[in-house]
Structure formats: C-alpha cells, structure tokens
C-alpha cells in the first residue's frame, strides 16, 4: 500500500521553490505524529513530505493521503484538499486544529480524524484498501503511545537527528489554555503512565545522545519520574524536559535531574504566565523568580520559559525587562486574543522592521537581540559550564533568533 503523509506548514514557513527553507535547521524537525504513523506502516510504502522544505504536488498515485493540520494551518489544509480533489484523491486531515473543530468542521473538509490518529489508523488503512473511506473517524479518548520511527525527513535540510521520548501521556496545562493543547484535545483529562521497563527499552534503542522528553510536566508524578531518572542516570543521555512551577518543591529531584544529564528545563505557563501581573509590580516576586532560575543554573541546567501573552497587553517593554531581570536562557512566547466563543485563540505575530516597544513582538525582539545574546554567552559559562554553553545555549539561542527574524511565529 502506498501512503502519503504530509506535514502542513503555515503560510509564513511554506517552502518556495528556488529559495532555501525558512527557519533554523535545529527546529526543522520531522513531525512527531507522522513519525508515529510511520512505525505502524511496516509493510507499506510510506512517503513523508514536509511543506516546510518541499513543495507538495497533487497526484492520484497514492492509496491513502494523510495531512496533519496544526493551529494556523487551516488555509494550507484547504488548498491541499482542493488540489487533491482535482485528481480525485481524498485527503484525510488530522491533528490538533482538526480535532478542535469538533462537530463543526469547515465546509471544504471531506475526511477527518478527531483525536489521536494512531488509535484509529488500522481502521483507516482497511477502509482505504477497500476504497470506502469514512468522512469522520472518532478516536477514543484513551491515551495511546506509539514509538516514533526515526530518520524521517528530507536530508540534510531537516534535523533528522532529533530524538524524542514520552513517559506520560496526558495534559498538564492550566484550564484556560487546555483547548490549545494537543494532549487535552486528544485525551481530555485521561492520563497514561507507561511501564518503566517499556520506557527503558525505548531509551536503549535510541542511537543518539540528545533526547527531548515531550511530557508536559515532570512534576505531575514526582515519584514516578524520580524512579525513572534514577535508572536513566546510568545511560548517560542528555535531556531536555518540561516542568511546572511545582518543580521547586523538590530540590533533591532537581539535583537528580542534573546528575542524570538534564541540560535544558522548559518551565511551563505555571511559572510565569500565571503570576505575570504580580511580578511586573513586585520586586520581591521578581527576585524570587530570579533565585529559582539561578538555582537551576547552579545545577548546570539551562532554563527556558513558555509564556502566553494576550495581544491586548500594554506592557510589552516591561515584560521584556522582567525577562531580562529573571535572567532566563530561552523564551518561547505565543500570543492570543479572545475569540467570539470566549476562548483564547492563537495569533501568529511575527517580526517586522522598526518594531516599537508597544508591539507584542517586542518581547522576543529584545530578548533575542544580538547584544542580549552576547551578554548571555559571556556570563553563562560561569554558571552552567563551557560545554552546556557551547553545545546548547549558543546554537539554540541563535536558532530562536533566526526563526524570529525570518518572520516565523513559532516556537
């Protein structure tokens, strides 16, 4: 069976023939959901195309065409469905944006999956073999995990060395942001903790040293993660992990993470977004946040933060100053606005020349300014060491800066 799986891109990052791909190589990673699908297609001819690095052309030569649609990629998805319709080839859409449509998809959608596509892929494949695709496939809310297939993607323009793992499936986002979280959209409040022997087996099978742990918060189940990292300590891998503000309740766990090879901790919205207004007017709280960041850095761990801001916020310069005072290493900012349904919707704001302090993108512009980066590169080896600075801080910082200056809204 010949299967085409397409990773859609938003308009800002779609590949244009004759020009190099937009975005830093470090972040041009294979799509993780499509990588999991590839693991399920052992006996099939599986073709992965990514709109960030190549142009997609409609063809009737496939038995099944799938396309992953994230937030902000709806127009690209519409173009693809219409192009393939001209050659009488249906396209099954899946992904966070498709699931968020619920029972009200756009009128141009012909086939779609609500939820985790790996849970219903066997049914989709059978229907495709019999040329009887259903307009809707509803995946159960039961968390599912499939080990991704590595090495997918167009070389050398994509970072095919990128490795991930996931110990726990399920959402750990604040309630106000859950509707933007793929884990919540797929599984609601359900959670799945994988068996420890299963996790260890997967880690041992990974050829590379660097692993990005996709779990949303490693402090949700501290005993579970403590036991796992105590074992993983022996395998000398380098980890990037996500954590909530409750991480600082477990100083022994932080020390274990450092010894187990954790190089980057991304603090989620519970660290700063939830207390942003208070931190802007409270020097005491700012100092407390600073000391927490310094504690992690004293363990030779680089610190990133994920921040969700509304475009109606008027204090973007003050926010940029706060981020500087806390002395973070990385900042991933996304901007939202209140929609007619009362929920927050993502707004893809990007860089443009002559940014002003009142512009939302000023927060990124100031944090990733060349002068700020050089200052960070000079000061940080004293805290995290020369290796972490050279191998992680400098390349990641320059990659974030490149993505921002090239007009990409994420990460």
Coordinates of C-alpha atoms in Angstrom, one line a residue:
X1 CA 0.0 0.0 0.0
X2 CA 1.3 3.4 -1.0
X3 CA 0.7 6.0 1.8
X4 CA 1.5 9.7 1.6
X5 CA 1.7 11.7 4.9
X6 CA 2.1 15.4 4.7
X7 CA 3.1 17.8 7.4
X8 CA 1.4 21.1 6.6
X9 CA 3.1 24.4 7.3
X10 CA 1.6 27.8 7.9
X11 CA 1.9 30.4 5.2
X12 CA 5.0 32.0 6.8
X13 CA 7.0 28.8 6.5
X14 CA 5.8 27.1 3.4
X15 CA 8.6 26.2 1.0
X16 CA 9.1 28.4 -2.0
X17 CA 11.0 26.8 -4.9
X18 CA 14.3 28.5 -5.6
X19 CA 14.8 29.6 -2.0
X20 CA 16.2 27.8 1.0
X21 CA 13.8 26.6 3.6
X22 CA 12.7 29.1 6.2
X23 CA 13.7 28.6 9.8
X24 CA 16.7 27.3 11.7
X25 CA 17.9 23.8 10.9
X26 CA 17.7 22.9 14.6
X27 CA 13.9 23.4 14.6
X28 CA 13.2 21.8 11.2
X29 CA 12.4 18.5 12.9
X30 CA 10.3 15.7 11.5
X31 CA 6.7 15.8 12.6
X32 CA 6.3 13.6 15.6
X33 CA 2.7 12.4 14.9
X34 CA 3.7 11.4 11.3
X35 CA 6.8 9.6 12.7
X36 CA 4.5 7.5 14.9
X37 CA 2.3 6.7 11.9
X38 CA 5.4 5.6 10.0
X39 CA 6.0 3.0 12.8
X40 CA 2.6 1.5 12.1
X41 CA 3.3 1.1 8.3
X42 CA 5.9 -1.6 8.4
X43 CA 4.7 -3.4 5.3
X44 CA 3.6 -0.3 3.4
X45 CA 5.4 2.2 1.2
X46 CA 5.3 5.2 3.5
X47 CA 6.2 8.6 2.0
X48 CA 6.7 11.6 4.3
X49 CA 6.6 15.1 2.8
X50 CA 7.0 18.3 4.8
X51 CA 5.7 21.6 3.4
X52 CA 8.5 23.5 5.2
X53 CA 11.2 22.0 3.0
X54 CA 9.5 20.9 -0.2
X55 CA 6.5 21.7 -2.5
X56 CA 3.6 19.3 -2.5
X57 CA 2.1 18.3 -5.8
X58 CA -1.3 16.6 -6.1
X59 CA -1.1 13.1 -7.5
X60 CA -3.6 10.2 -7.8
X61 CA -0.9 7.6 -7.4
X62 CA -1.4 7.1 -3.7
X63 CA -3.7 4.6 -1.9
X64 CA -4.0 6.9 1.1
X65 CA -3.2 10.5 1.6
X66 CA -3.0 12.0 5.2
X67 CA -2.2 15.5 6.2
X68 CA -1.5 16.8 9.7
X69 CA -3.0 20.3 10.4
X70 CA -1.9 22.3 13.4
X71 CA -3.3 25.6 14.6
X72 CA -2.8 28.3 12.0
X73 CA -2.6 25.9 9.1
X74 CA -6.2 25.8 8.1
X75 CA -5.8 27.7 4.8
X76 CA -2.9 25.4 3.8
X77 CA -5.1 22.4 4.6
X78 CA -7.9 23.8 2.4
X79 CA -5.5 24.3 -0.5
X80 CA -4.3 20.7 -0.2
X81 CA -7.8 19.2 -0.1
X82 CA -8.9 21.2 -3.1
X83 CA -5.7 20.4 -5.1
X84 CA -6.0 16.6 -4.5
X85 CA -9.8 16.8 -5.2
X86 CA -8.9 17.8 -8.8
X87 CA -7.2 14.4 -9.3
X88 CA -10.0 12.6 -7.4
X89 CA -7.8 11.8 -4.4
X90 CA -9.4 12.3 -1.0
X91 CA -7.3 13.7 1.8
X92 CA -7.8 12.7 5.5
X93 CA -7.0 15.6 7.8
X94 CA -5.9 15.0 11.4
X95 CA -4.1 17.0 14.1
X96 CA -4.9 19.5 16.8
X97 CA -6.7 22.0 14.7
X98 CA -8.9 19.3 13.1
X99 CA -9.8 17.9 16.5
X100 CA -10.6 21.4 17.8
X101 CA -13.2 21.8 15.0
X102 CA -15.3 19.1 16.8
X103 CA -18.6 18.7 15.1
X104 CA -18.4 22.0 13.1
X105 CA -15.6 21.5 10.5
X106 CA -15.3 23.9 7.6
X107 CA -17.5 23.0 4.6
X108 CA -14.5 22.1 2.4
X109 CA -13.4 19.3 4.6
X110 CA -14.2 15.8 3.2
X111 CA -12.4 13.4 5.5
X112 CA -11.1 14.0 9.0
X113 CA -9.9 12.4 12.3
X114 CA -11.0 13.6 15.7
X115 CA -8.4 12.6 18.3
X116 CA -5.2 10.6 18.1
X117 CA -4.9 9.1 14.6
X118 CA -2.7 6.2 15.7
X119 CA -5.7 4.9 17.7
X120 CA -7.8 4.5 14.5
X121 CA -5.2 4.1 11.9
X122 CA -5.9 0.3 11.4
X123 CA -9.5 1.1 10.6
X124 CA -8.4 3.9 8.2
X125 CA -6.0 1.6 6.4
X126 CA -8.6 -1.1 6.0
X127 CA -11.1 1.4 4.6
X128 CA -8.5 2.7 2.2
X129 CA -7.8 -0.7 0.8
X130 CA -11.5 -1.2 0.1
X131 CA -11.9 2.4 -1.3
X132 CA -14.5 3.1 1.4
X133 CA -13.1 6.0 3.4
X134 CA -15.5 7.4 6.0
X135 CA -15.9 11.2 6.3
X136 CA -15.2 11.0 10.1
X137 CA -13.0 8.8 12.3
X138 CA -13.5 9.3 16.0
X139 CA -10.6 8.1 18.1
X140 CA -11.2 7.1 21.7
X141 CA -10.0 9.5 24.5
X142 CA -7.9 6.7 25.9
X143 CA -4.2 7.8 25.8
X144 CA -2.1 5.8 23.3
X145 CA 1.6 5.7 22.7
X146 CA 3.5 4.5 19.6
X147 CA 7.3 4.6 19.4
X148 CA 8.2 7.0 16.6
X149 CA 10.2 6.0 13.6
X150 CA 13.4 8.0 13.5
X151 CA 15.3 9.2 10.5
X152 CA 12.3 10.5 8.6
X153 CA 12.6 13.8 6.7
X154 CA 14.5 15.3 3.8
X155 CA 18.2 15.3 4.4
X156 CA 20.3 17.3 5.0
X157 CA 17.9 20.3 5.2
X158 CA 15.9 18.8 8.1
X159 CA 17.2 17.9 11.6
X160 CA 16.7 14.1 11.2
X161 CA 18.9 13.5 14.3
X162 CA 16.1 14.9 16.6
X163 CA 15.0 12.3 19.1
X164 CA 12.0 12.3 21.5
X165 CA 10.5 10.2 24.2
X166 CA 7.3 10.3 26.2
X167 CA 6.9 8.7 29.6
X168 CA 3.4 10.0 30.4
X169 CA 0.6 10.9 28.0
X170 CA -2.0 13.5 29.1
X171 CA -2.5 17.2 29.5
X172 CA -0.9 19.3 32.3
X173 CA -1.9 22.8 31.1
X174 CA -3.8 25.4 33.1
X175 CA -7.5 25.1 32.5
X176 CA -7.7 28.4 30.5
X177 CA -5.2 27.0 27.9
X178 CA -6.3 23.4 27.6
X179 CA -8.2 24.0 24.4
X180 CA -4.8 24.8 22.7
X181 CA -3.1 21.6 24.0
X182 CA -3.0 18.6 21.7
X183 CA -2.8 16.2 24.6
X184 CA -6.1 17.6 26.1
X185 CA -7.8 17.7 22.7
X186 CA -6.9 14.0 22.1
X187 CA -7.4 12.6 25.6
X188 CA -9.3 15.1 27.7
X189 CA -8.5 14.5 31.4
X190 CA -7.2 11.0 30.9
X191 CA -3.6 10.1 31.6
X192 CA -1.4 7.2 30.9
X193 CA 1.9 6.3 32.7
X194 CA 4.0 3.9 30.7
X195 CA 5.6 1.0 32.3
X196 CA 9.2 1.7 33.4
X197 CA 10.7 -1.3 31.7
X198 CA 9.0 -0.2 28.4
X199 CA 10.5 3.3 28.8
X200 CA 14.0 2.0 29.5
X201 CA 13.8 -0.3 26.5
X202 CA 12.9 2.6 24.2
X203 CA 15.7 4.8 25.5
X204 CA 18.2 2.0 25.0
X205 CA 17.1 1.7 21.4
X206 CA 17.8 5.3 20.6
X207 CA 21.1 5.8 18.8
X208 CA 21.7 9.4 19.6
X209 CA 22.7 11.1 22.9
X210 CA 20.3 14.0 23.0
X211 CA 16.6 13.3 23.8
X212 CA 13.7 15.7 24.1
X213 CA 11.2 14.5 26.7
X214 CA 7.7 15.5 25.4
X215 CA 5.9 15.1 28.8
X216 CA 4.2 18.3 29.6
X217 CA 5.2 18.4 33.3
X218 CA 7.7 16.1 35.0
X219 CA 6.4 17.1 38.4
X220 CA 2.9 15.7 38.0
X221 CA 4.1 12.4 39.3
X222 CA 7.3 13.1 41.1
X223 CA 7.9 9.6 42.5
X224 CA 7.4 8.0 39.1
X225 CA 9.8 10.4 37.4
X226 CA 12.3 10.2 40.3
X227 CA 12.5 6.4 39.9
X228 CA 12.9 6.6 36.2
X229 CA 15.6 9.2 36.1
X230 CA 17.4 7.3 38.9
X231 CA 17.7 4.4 36.4
X232 CA 18.3 6.6 33.4
X233 CA 21.3 8.2 35.2
X234 CA 23.2 5.1 34.2
X235 CA 22.8 5.6 30.5
X236 CA 24.4 9.0 30.2
X237 CA 22.0 10.7 27.9
X238 CA 21.3 14.4 27.6
X239 CA 17.8 15.5 28.3
X240 CA 15.5 18.5 27.5
X241 CA 12.4 18.4 29.8
X242 CA 9.3 20.4 30.6
X243 CA 8.3 21.2 34.2
X244 CA 5.8 23.2 36.1
X245 CA 6.3 25.6 39.0
X246 CA 6.0 22.8 41.5
X247 CA 9.4 21.6 40.4
X248 CA 11.0 23.9 43.0
X249 CA 9.3 21.9 45.8
X250 CA 11.6 19.0 45.1
X251 CA 15.3 20.2 45.3
X252 CA 16.5 16.6 45.5
X253 CA 14.7 15.8 42.3
X254 CA 16.4 18.8 40.6
X255 CA 19.8 17.5 41.7
X256 CA 18.9 14.1 40.4
X257 CA 17.8 15.6 37.0
X258 CA 21.2 17.4 36.8
X259 CA 23.1 14.2 37.5
X260 CA 21.0 12.2 35.0
X261 CA 22.1 14.5 32.2
X262 CA 19.3 17.2 32.0
X263 CA 20.7 20.1 30.0
X264 CA 17.5 22.2 29.5
X265 CA 14.4 22.6 31.6
X266 CA 11.5 24.5 30.0
X267 CA 9.2 25.9 32.7
X268 CA 5.6 26.0 31.5
X269 CA 2.9 28.7 31.9
X270 CA 2.5 27.9 35.6
X271 CA 5.9 29.5 36.3
X272 CA 5.5 33.0 34.8
X273 CA 2.2 33.4 32.9
X274 CA 0.1 32.8 35.9
X275 CA 1.9 35.4 38.0
X276 CA 3.0 37.9 35.3
X277 CA 0.9 40.8 36.5
X278 CA 2.1 40.4 40.1
X279 CA 5.7 40.1 39.0
X280 CA 5.6 43.3 37.0
X281 CA 4.8 45.4 40.1
X282 CA 6.6 43.3 42.8
X283 CA 10.4 43.5 43.0
X284 CA 10.2 40.8 45.8
X285 CA 8.5 38.3 43.4
X286 CA 10.9 39.2 40.6
X287 CA 13.8 38.4 42.9
X288 CA 12.2 35.1 44.0
X289 CA 11.8 34.0 40.3
X290 CA 15.4 35.1 39.7
X291 CA 16.7 32.9 42.5
X292 CA 14.7 29.9 41.2
X293 CA 16.3 30.3 37.8
X294 CA 19.7 30.7 39.4
X295 CA 19.2 27.5 41.4
X296 CA 18.6 25.5 38.3
X297 CA 21.6 27.1 36.5
X298 CA 23.8 26.3 39.5
X299 CA 23.0 22.7 38.8
X300 CA 24.4 23.4 35.2
X301 CA 20.9 23.3 33.7
X302 CA 19.8 25.9 31.2
X303 CA 16.4 27.4 31.8
X304 CA 13.7 28.2 29.3
X305 CA 10.2 29.5 29.9
X306 CA 7.0 29.2 27.9
X307 CA 4.9 32.3 28.1
X308 CA 1.4 33.0 26.8
X309 CA 0.5 36.7 26.3
X310 CA -2.6 38.4 25.1
X311 CA -2.1 41.0 22.3
X312 CA -4.2 43.4 24.4
X313 CA -1.5 43.6 27.0
X314 CA 0.0 47.1 27.1
X315 CA 3.2 46.4 29.0
X316 CA 5.4 44.6 26.5
X317 CA 8.5 46.6 27.2
X318 CA 8.0 46.0 31.0
X319 CA 7.6 42.3 30.3
X320 CA 10.9 42.3 28.3
X321 CA 12.6 44.0 31.2
X322 CA 11.2 41.4 33.6
X323 CA 12.5 38.5 31.5
X324 CA 15.9 40.2 31.4
X325 CA 15.9 40.6 35.2
X326 CA 15.0 36.9 35.8
X327 CA 18.0 36.1 33.6
X328 CA 16.4 33.2 31.6
X329 CA 18.3 31.4 28.8
X330 CA 15.4 30.8 26.4
X331 CA 11.9 32.3 26.0
X332 CA 9.1 30.7 23.9
X333 CA 6.2 33.3 23.6
X334 CA 2.9 32.7 22.0
X335 CA 0.2 35.4 21.6
X336 CA -3.5 35.0 22.0
X337 CA -6.7 37.1 21.6
X338 CA -10.2 36.4 23.0
X339 CA -12.4 34.9 20.3
X340 CA -16.2 35.2 19.9
X341 CA -16.6 31.9 21.7
X342 CA -14.9 33.3 24.8
X343 CA -11.8 31.2 24.4
X344 CA -8.3 32.4 23.7
X345 CA -7.1 31.9 20.1
X346 CA -3.5 32.0 18.9
X347 CA -2.4 35.0 16.9
X348 CA 0.7 34.4 14.7
X349 CA 2.6 37.6 15.3
X350 CA 6.0 37.9 13.7
X351 CA 9.0 40.2 13.3
X352 CA 8.9 43.3 11.1
X353 CA 11.4 46.1 10.7
X354 CA 11.1 49.1 13.1
X355 CA 9.4 47.3 15.9
X356 CA 8.3 49.5 18.7
X357 CA 8.1 48.8 22.5
X358 CA 4.3 48.8 22.3
X359 CA 4.3 46.0 19.7
X360 CA 3.7 42.5 21.1
X361 CA 6.7 41.0 19.2
X362 CA 9.0 43.5 21.1
X363 CA 9.3 40.9 23.8
X364 CA 11.1 38.5 21.5
X365 CA 12.9 41.2 19.7
X366 CA 14.5 42.4 22.9
X367 CA 15.2 39.0 24.4
X368 CA 16.9 37.7 21.3
X369 CA 18.7 41.0 20.4
X370 CA 22.3 40.4 19.5
X371 CA 23.6 42.4 22.4
X372 CA 21.5 40.4 24.8
X373 CA 22.7 37.1 23.4
X374 CA 26.4 38.1 23.5
X375 CA 26.0 39.2 27.1
X376 CA 24.3 35.9 28.0
X377 CA 27.0 33.9 26.1
X378 CA 29.8 35.7 28.1
X379 CA 28.2 35.3 31.5
X380 CA 26.7 31.8 31.4
X381 CA 29.8 29.6 31.4
X382 CA 30.4 30.5 35.0
X383 CA 27.0 29.0 35.9
X384 CA 26.4 26.1 33.5
X385 CA 29.9 25.4 32.2
X386 CA 31.6 25.8 28.8
X387 CA 30.1 22.6 27.4
X388 CA 26.5 23.5 28.0
X389 CA 27.1 27.0 26.8
X390 CA 28.7 25.9 23.5
X391 CA 26.6 22.8 22.8
X392 CA 23.2 24.1 23.9
X393 CA 22.9 27.8 24.8
X394 CA 24.6 29.2 21.7
X395 CA 23.0 27.0 19.0
X396 CA 19.6 27.1 20.5
X397 CA 19.7 30.9 21.1
X398 CA 20.8 31.6 17.5
X399 CA 18.1 29.2 16.2
X400 CA 15.4 31.1 18.1
X401 CA 16.8 34.4 16.8
X402 CA 16.9 33.1 13.2
X403 CA 13.3 31.9 13.4
X404 CA 12.1 35.2 14.8
X405 CA 14.0 37.4 12.3
X406 CA 12.7 35.2 9.4
X407 CA 9.2 36.0 10.4
X408 CA 8.1 32.7 11.9
X409 CA 5.6 32.9 14.7
X410 CA 6.8 29.7 16.5
X411 CA 8.4 28.5 18.6

